[in-house]
Amino acid sequence: MRLLLFCEAAADFRTVSALVDRVLHDEGPAWVRDLMPSHPEAIRAWVSDGQGRTFFDVHHLEAYRRDLQNVRFMPGHFDGKPGAAGAQTARNAFAIAREVKKRDPAAGVDAVFFVWDMDDQGEARRQGLAQARDEASRLATFRIVLGCPDPMREAWVLAGFEPASDEERARLDEVRRELGFSPCQEAHRLRAKEEQAERSPKRVIRKLTGGDPEREARCSTDAPLARLREHGVGSGLHAFLQEVKERVAPLCDGARPRT
């Protein structure tokens, strides 16, 4: 199946794609569990944006529209109501996805992901993305999955962190004392925007992992899904994993592909 992701940065793609693979492996058909470790490309492929990325950058929607030429960004209300925060951006993204699929009907697009940090807009942005999806679902022939990291992607990463050494346990204990709560179980409470602030998710994950990108990646690739769900309720991770399970995993039903 072919998946298309709108997000903000390459780090978002790495986290989201790892989480999607985890759900497909753990909760998809048996043949997916057999193939995913050695031949993930036989199960899913990520649609390129045509500019060397394996994702579509939400900051460049206007550039994609110009490149595709036939895309119209339609302003206006959503079912007679003004769009909430982010609704128009998501509407534009889904218009681009429809054109991408139209350009290559043989390959197609089976599911579209729209993942955007909530920052300080939380409920309003979630409402806006839902408005856009409700509208697009009446036009689209692909499934739509929303990801709403609250406040940002790093909160999802923290949900999967588990100390793997005495040094990491010491780091986590220190951060827990600083904050007065567990940053892994309640990452949604880390709402500071300044990266060096005590309650910055970016600062906390950097401290816990020692700034090692590979160690950060393992928080998404290795953590049990049960832990990610339990720790990710407040940050929107639980909801995202559930959407992947309900909307994307069923696309794997059917005959096992050749490898």
Coordinates of C-alpha atoms in Angstrom, one line a residue:
M1 CA 0.0 0.0 0.0
R2 CA 1.1 3.6 -0.7
L3 CA 1.1 6.1 2.2
L4 CA 1.4 9.9 1.9
L5 CA 2.4 12.0 4.9
F6 CA 2.1 15.7 5.5
C7 CA 4.2 16.8 8.4
E8 CA 6.7 19.5 9.4
A9 CA 10.2 18.0 9.3
A10 CA 12.2 14.9 8.6
A11 CA 12.3 14.1 12.3
D12 CA 8.5 13.9 12.2
F13 CA 8.6 11.5 9.3
R14 CA 11.1 9.2 11.2
T15 CA 8.9 9.1 14.3
V16 CA 5.6 8.7 12.4
S17 CA 6.8 6.1 10.0
A18 CA 8.3 4.0 12.8
L19 CA 5.0 4.1 14.7
V20 CA 3.0 3.1 11.6
D21 CA 5.3 0.2 11.1
R22 CA 4.9 -0.8 14.7
V23 CA 1.1 -0.9 14.5
L24 CA 1.2 -2.8 11.1
H25 CA 3.6 -5.3 12.5
D26 CA 2.0 -5.9 15.9
E27 CA -1.7 -5.6 14.9
G28 CA -1.8 -6.4 11.2
P29 CA -2.2 -9.9 9.6
A30 CA 0.3 -12.6 10.3
W31 CA 2.0 -12.3 6.9
V32 CA 2.8 -8.6 7.8
R33 CA 4.5 -9.7 11.0
D34 CA 6.5 -12.2 8.9
L35 CA 7.6 -9.6 6.3
M36 CA 7.9 -6.4 8.1
P37 CA 11.4 -7.0 9.7
S38 CA 13.0 -8.0 6.4
H39 CA 10.8 -6.6 3.6
P40 CA 8.9 -3.5 4.8
E41 CA 8.8 -2.2 1.3
A42 CA 6.6 -5.2 0.3
I43 CA 4.0 -3.9 2.8
R44 CA 4.1 -0.1 2.5
A45 CA 5.8 2.6 0.6
W46 CA 5.8 6.4 1.4
V47 CA 5.0 8.7 -1.5
S48 CA 7.7 11.2 -2.4
D49 CA 6.9 14.9 -2.6
G50 CA 8.9 15.1 -5.8
Q51 CA 11.6 17.3 -4.1
G52 CA 13.6 14.5 -2.6
R53 CA 11.5 14.1 0.6
T54 CA 9.6 11.0 1.7
F55 CA 7.0 13.3 3.1
F56 CA 5.1 16.5 2.1
D57 CA 6.2 19.5 4.1
V58 CA 3.1 21.4 5.4
H59 CA 5.1 24.6 5.1
H60 CA 5.4 24.2 1.3
L61 CA 1.8 23.6 0.3
E62 CA 1.8 26.6 -2.0
A63 CA 4.9 25.3 -3.8
Y64 CA 3.3 21.9 -4.3
R65 CA 0.2 23.6 -5.7
R66 CA 2.2 25.5 -8.2
D67 CA 4.1 22.3 -9.2
L68 CA 1.0 20.3 -9.7
Q69 CA -0.8 23.2 -11.5
N70 CA -4.3 21.7 -11.4
V71 CA -4.8 22.1 -7.6
R72 CA -7.3 24.8 -6.4
F73 CA -7.2 25.9 -2.8
M74 CA -10.8 26.6 -2.0
P75 CA -11.5 29.0 0.9
G76 CA -14.7 29.2 2.8
H77 CA -16.7 27.6 5.6
F78 CA -16.9 24.0 6.6
D79 CA -20.4 22.7 6.6
G80 CA -21.6 26.3 7.1
K81 CA -19.2 27.0 10.0
P82 CA -15.9 29.0 10.1
G83 CA -12.8 26.8 10.0
A84 CA -11.0 26.4 13.3
A85 CA -7.3 26.7 13.6
G86 CA -5.5 24.7 10.9
A87 CA -8.6 23.7 9.0
Q88 CA -7.7 25.6 5.8
T89 CA -4.2 24.2 5.8
A90 CA -5.4 20.7 6.1
R91 CA -8.0 21.3 3.4
N92 CA -5.3 22.5 1.1
A93 CA -3.2 19.4 1.9
F94 CA -6.0 17.0 1.1
A95 CA -6.5 18.8 -2.2
I96 CA -2.9 18.2 -3.0
A97 CA -3.2 14.5 -2.0
R98 CA -6.2 14.1 -4.4
E99 CA -4.2 15.5 -7.3
V100 CA -1.2 13.3 -6.5
K101 CA -3.3 10.3 -6.6
K102 CA -5.0 11.5 -9.8
R103 CA -1.6 11.9 -11.5
D104 CA -0.7 8.3 -10.9
P105 CA -3.9 6.2 -10.7
A106 CA -2.0 3.0 -11.3
A107 CA 0.1 3.4 -8.2
G108 CA -2.5 5.3 -6.2
V109 CA -2.5 6.6 -2.7
D110 CA -4.2 4.3 -0.1
A111 CA -3.9 6.5 3.0
V112 CA -3.0 10.1 3.8
F113 CA -1.5 11.1 7.2
F114 CA -1.7 14.7 8.4
V115 CA 0.5 15.1 11.5
W116 CA 1.0 18.6 12.9
D117 CA 2.2 19.8 16.3
M118 CA -0.5 21.3 18.4
D119 CA 1.9 23.8 20.1
D120 CA -0.4 26.1 22.1
Q121 CA -3.5 25.7 19.9
G122 CA -4.5 22.3 21.2
E123 CA -8.2 21.9 21.1
A124 CA -8.8 24.5 18.4
R125 CA -6.3 22.9 16.0
R126 CA -7.7 19.4 16.6
Q127 CA -11.1 20.8 15.8
G128 CA -9.9 22.4 12.6
L129 CA -8.2 19.2 11.4
A130 CA -11.3 17.2 12.1
Q131 CA -13.3 19.7 10.1
A132 CA -11.0 19.4 7.1
R133 CA -11.0 15.6 7.3
D134 CA -14.8 15.4 7.5
E135 CA -15.1 17.5 4.4
A136 CA -12.3 15.7 2.5
S137 CA -13.6 12.2 3.3
R138 CA -16.7 12.9 1.2
L139 CA -14.4 13.5 -1.8
A140 CA -11.4 11.3 -1.2
T141 CA -10.8 7.7 -2.2
F142 CA -8.1 7.3 0.4
R143 CA -8.3 6.9 4.1
I144 CA -7.2 9.9 6.3
V145 CA -5.3 9.6 9.6
L146 CA -4.8 12.6 11.8
G147 CA -1.8 13.0 14.2
C148 CA -2.0 15.7 16.8
P149 CA 1.2 15.6 19.0
D150 CA 0.4 17.8 22.0
P151 CA 2.3 19.9 22.4
M152 CA 4.8 18.5 19.9
R153 CA 6.4 15.4 18.5
E154 CA 8.9 15.1 21.3
A155 CA 6.0 14.3 23.7
W156 CA 5.4 11.2 21.6
V157 CA 9.0 10.2 21.8
L158 CA 9.1 10.6 25.6
A159 CA 6.1 8.2 25.9
G160 CA 8.4 5.4 24.7
F161 CA 11.5 6.2 26.7
E162 CA 12.5 3.6 29.2
P163 CA 15.9 3.7 30.9
A164 CA 18.3 1.1 29.5
S165 CA 21.2 1.7 31.8
D166 CA 22.1 3.0 35.2
E167 CA 23.2 6.3 33.6
E168 CA 19.8 6.7 31.9
R169 CA 18.0 5.8 35.1
A170 CA 19.9 8.5 36.9
R171 CA 19.1 11.1 34.2
L172 CA 15.4 10.2 34.4
D173 CA 15.4 10.5 38.2
E174 CA 17.1 13.9 38.0
V175 CA 14.5 15.2 35.5
R176 CA 11.7 13.8 37.5
R177 CA 12.9 15.7 40.6
E178 CA 13.3 18.9 38.6
L179 CA 9.8 18.7 37.2
G180 CA 7.9 17.1 40.0
F181 CA 6.3 14.5 37.7
S182 CA 7.4 11.8 35.2
P183 CA 8.1 13.4 31.8
C184 CA 7.5 10.0 30.1
Q185 CA 4.1 9.3 31.7
E186 CA 2.9 13.0 31.5
A187 CA 4.8 14.5 28.5
H188 CA 1.8 16.6 27.6
R189 CA 2.6 18.8 30.6
L190 CA 5.8 19.9 29.1
R191 CA 4.5 23.0 27.4
A192 CA 7.4 25.4 27.3
K193 CA 8.3 26.7 23.8
E194 CA 11.9 27.8 24.6
E195 CA 14.1 24.8 24.0
Q196 CA 16.3 25.5 27.0
A197 CA 13.3 25.9 29.4
E198 CA 12.9 23.4 32.2
R199 CA 9.5 22.2 30.8
S200 CA 10.6 22.0 27.1
P201 CA 10.0 18.6 25.6
K202 CA 13.0 19.1 23.4
R203 CA 15.3 19.8 26.3
V204 CA 13.9 16.8 28.3
I205 CA 14.3 14.2 25.5
R206 CA 17.8 15.6 24.7
K207 CA 18.8 15.2 28.3
L208 CA 17.4 11.7 28.7
T209 CA 18.9 10.4 25.5
G210 CA 22.2 12.3 25.8
G211 CA 21.4 13.9 22.5
D212 CA 21.8 10.7 20.6
P213 CA 19.5 10.5 17.6
E214 CA 19.7 6.7 17.5
R215 CA 18.7 6.4 21.1
E216 CA 15.8 8.8 20.5
A217 CA 14.7 6.7 17.5
R218 CA 14.5 3.5 19.7
C219 CA 11.8 5.2 21.8
S220 CA 9.5 4.7 18.9
T221 CA 10.9 1.5 17.3
D222 CA 11.4 -0.6 20.5
A223 CA 8.9 0.5 23.1
P224 CA 6.0 -1.8 23.6
L225 CA 2.8 -0.5 22.0
A226 CA 1.0 -0.9 25.3
R227 CA 3.5 1.5 26.9
L228 CA 3.1 4.0 24.1
R229 CA -0.6 3.9 24.4
E230 CA -0.6 4.2 28.2
H231 CA 1.8 7.0 28.3
G232 CA 0.5 8.8 25.2
V233 CA -3.1 9.5 26.2
G234 CA -2.6 13.1 27.1
S235 CA -0.2 13.8 24.1
G236 CA -2.5 12.5 21.4
L237 CA -0.3 9.4 20.7
H238 CA -2.9 7.0 22.0
A239 CA -5.4 8.4 19.6
F240 CA -3.0 8.3 16.6
L241 CA -2.1 4.7 17.2
Q242 CA -5.8 3.8 17.4
E243 CA -6.4 5.6 14.1
V244 CA -3.6 3.7 12.4
K245 CA -5.0 0.4 13.8
E246 CA -8.6 1.2 12.6
R247 CA -8.0 3.0 9.4
V248 CA -4.7 1.7 7.9
A249 CA -4.0 -1.8 9.3
P250 CA -7.2 -3.2 7.6
L251 CA -5.7 -2.3 4.2
C252 CA -3.3 -5.1 4.7
D253 CA -6.1 -7.7 4.6
G254 CA -5.9 -10.1 1.7
A255 CA -3.3 -12.1 -0.1
R256 CA 0.3 -11.9 0.9
P257 CA 2.3 -10.0 -1.8
R258 CA 5.3 -11.5 -3.6
T259 CA 8.7 -10.5 -2.4

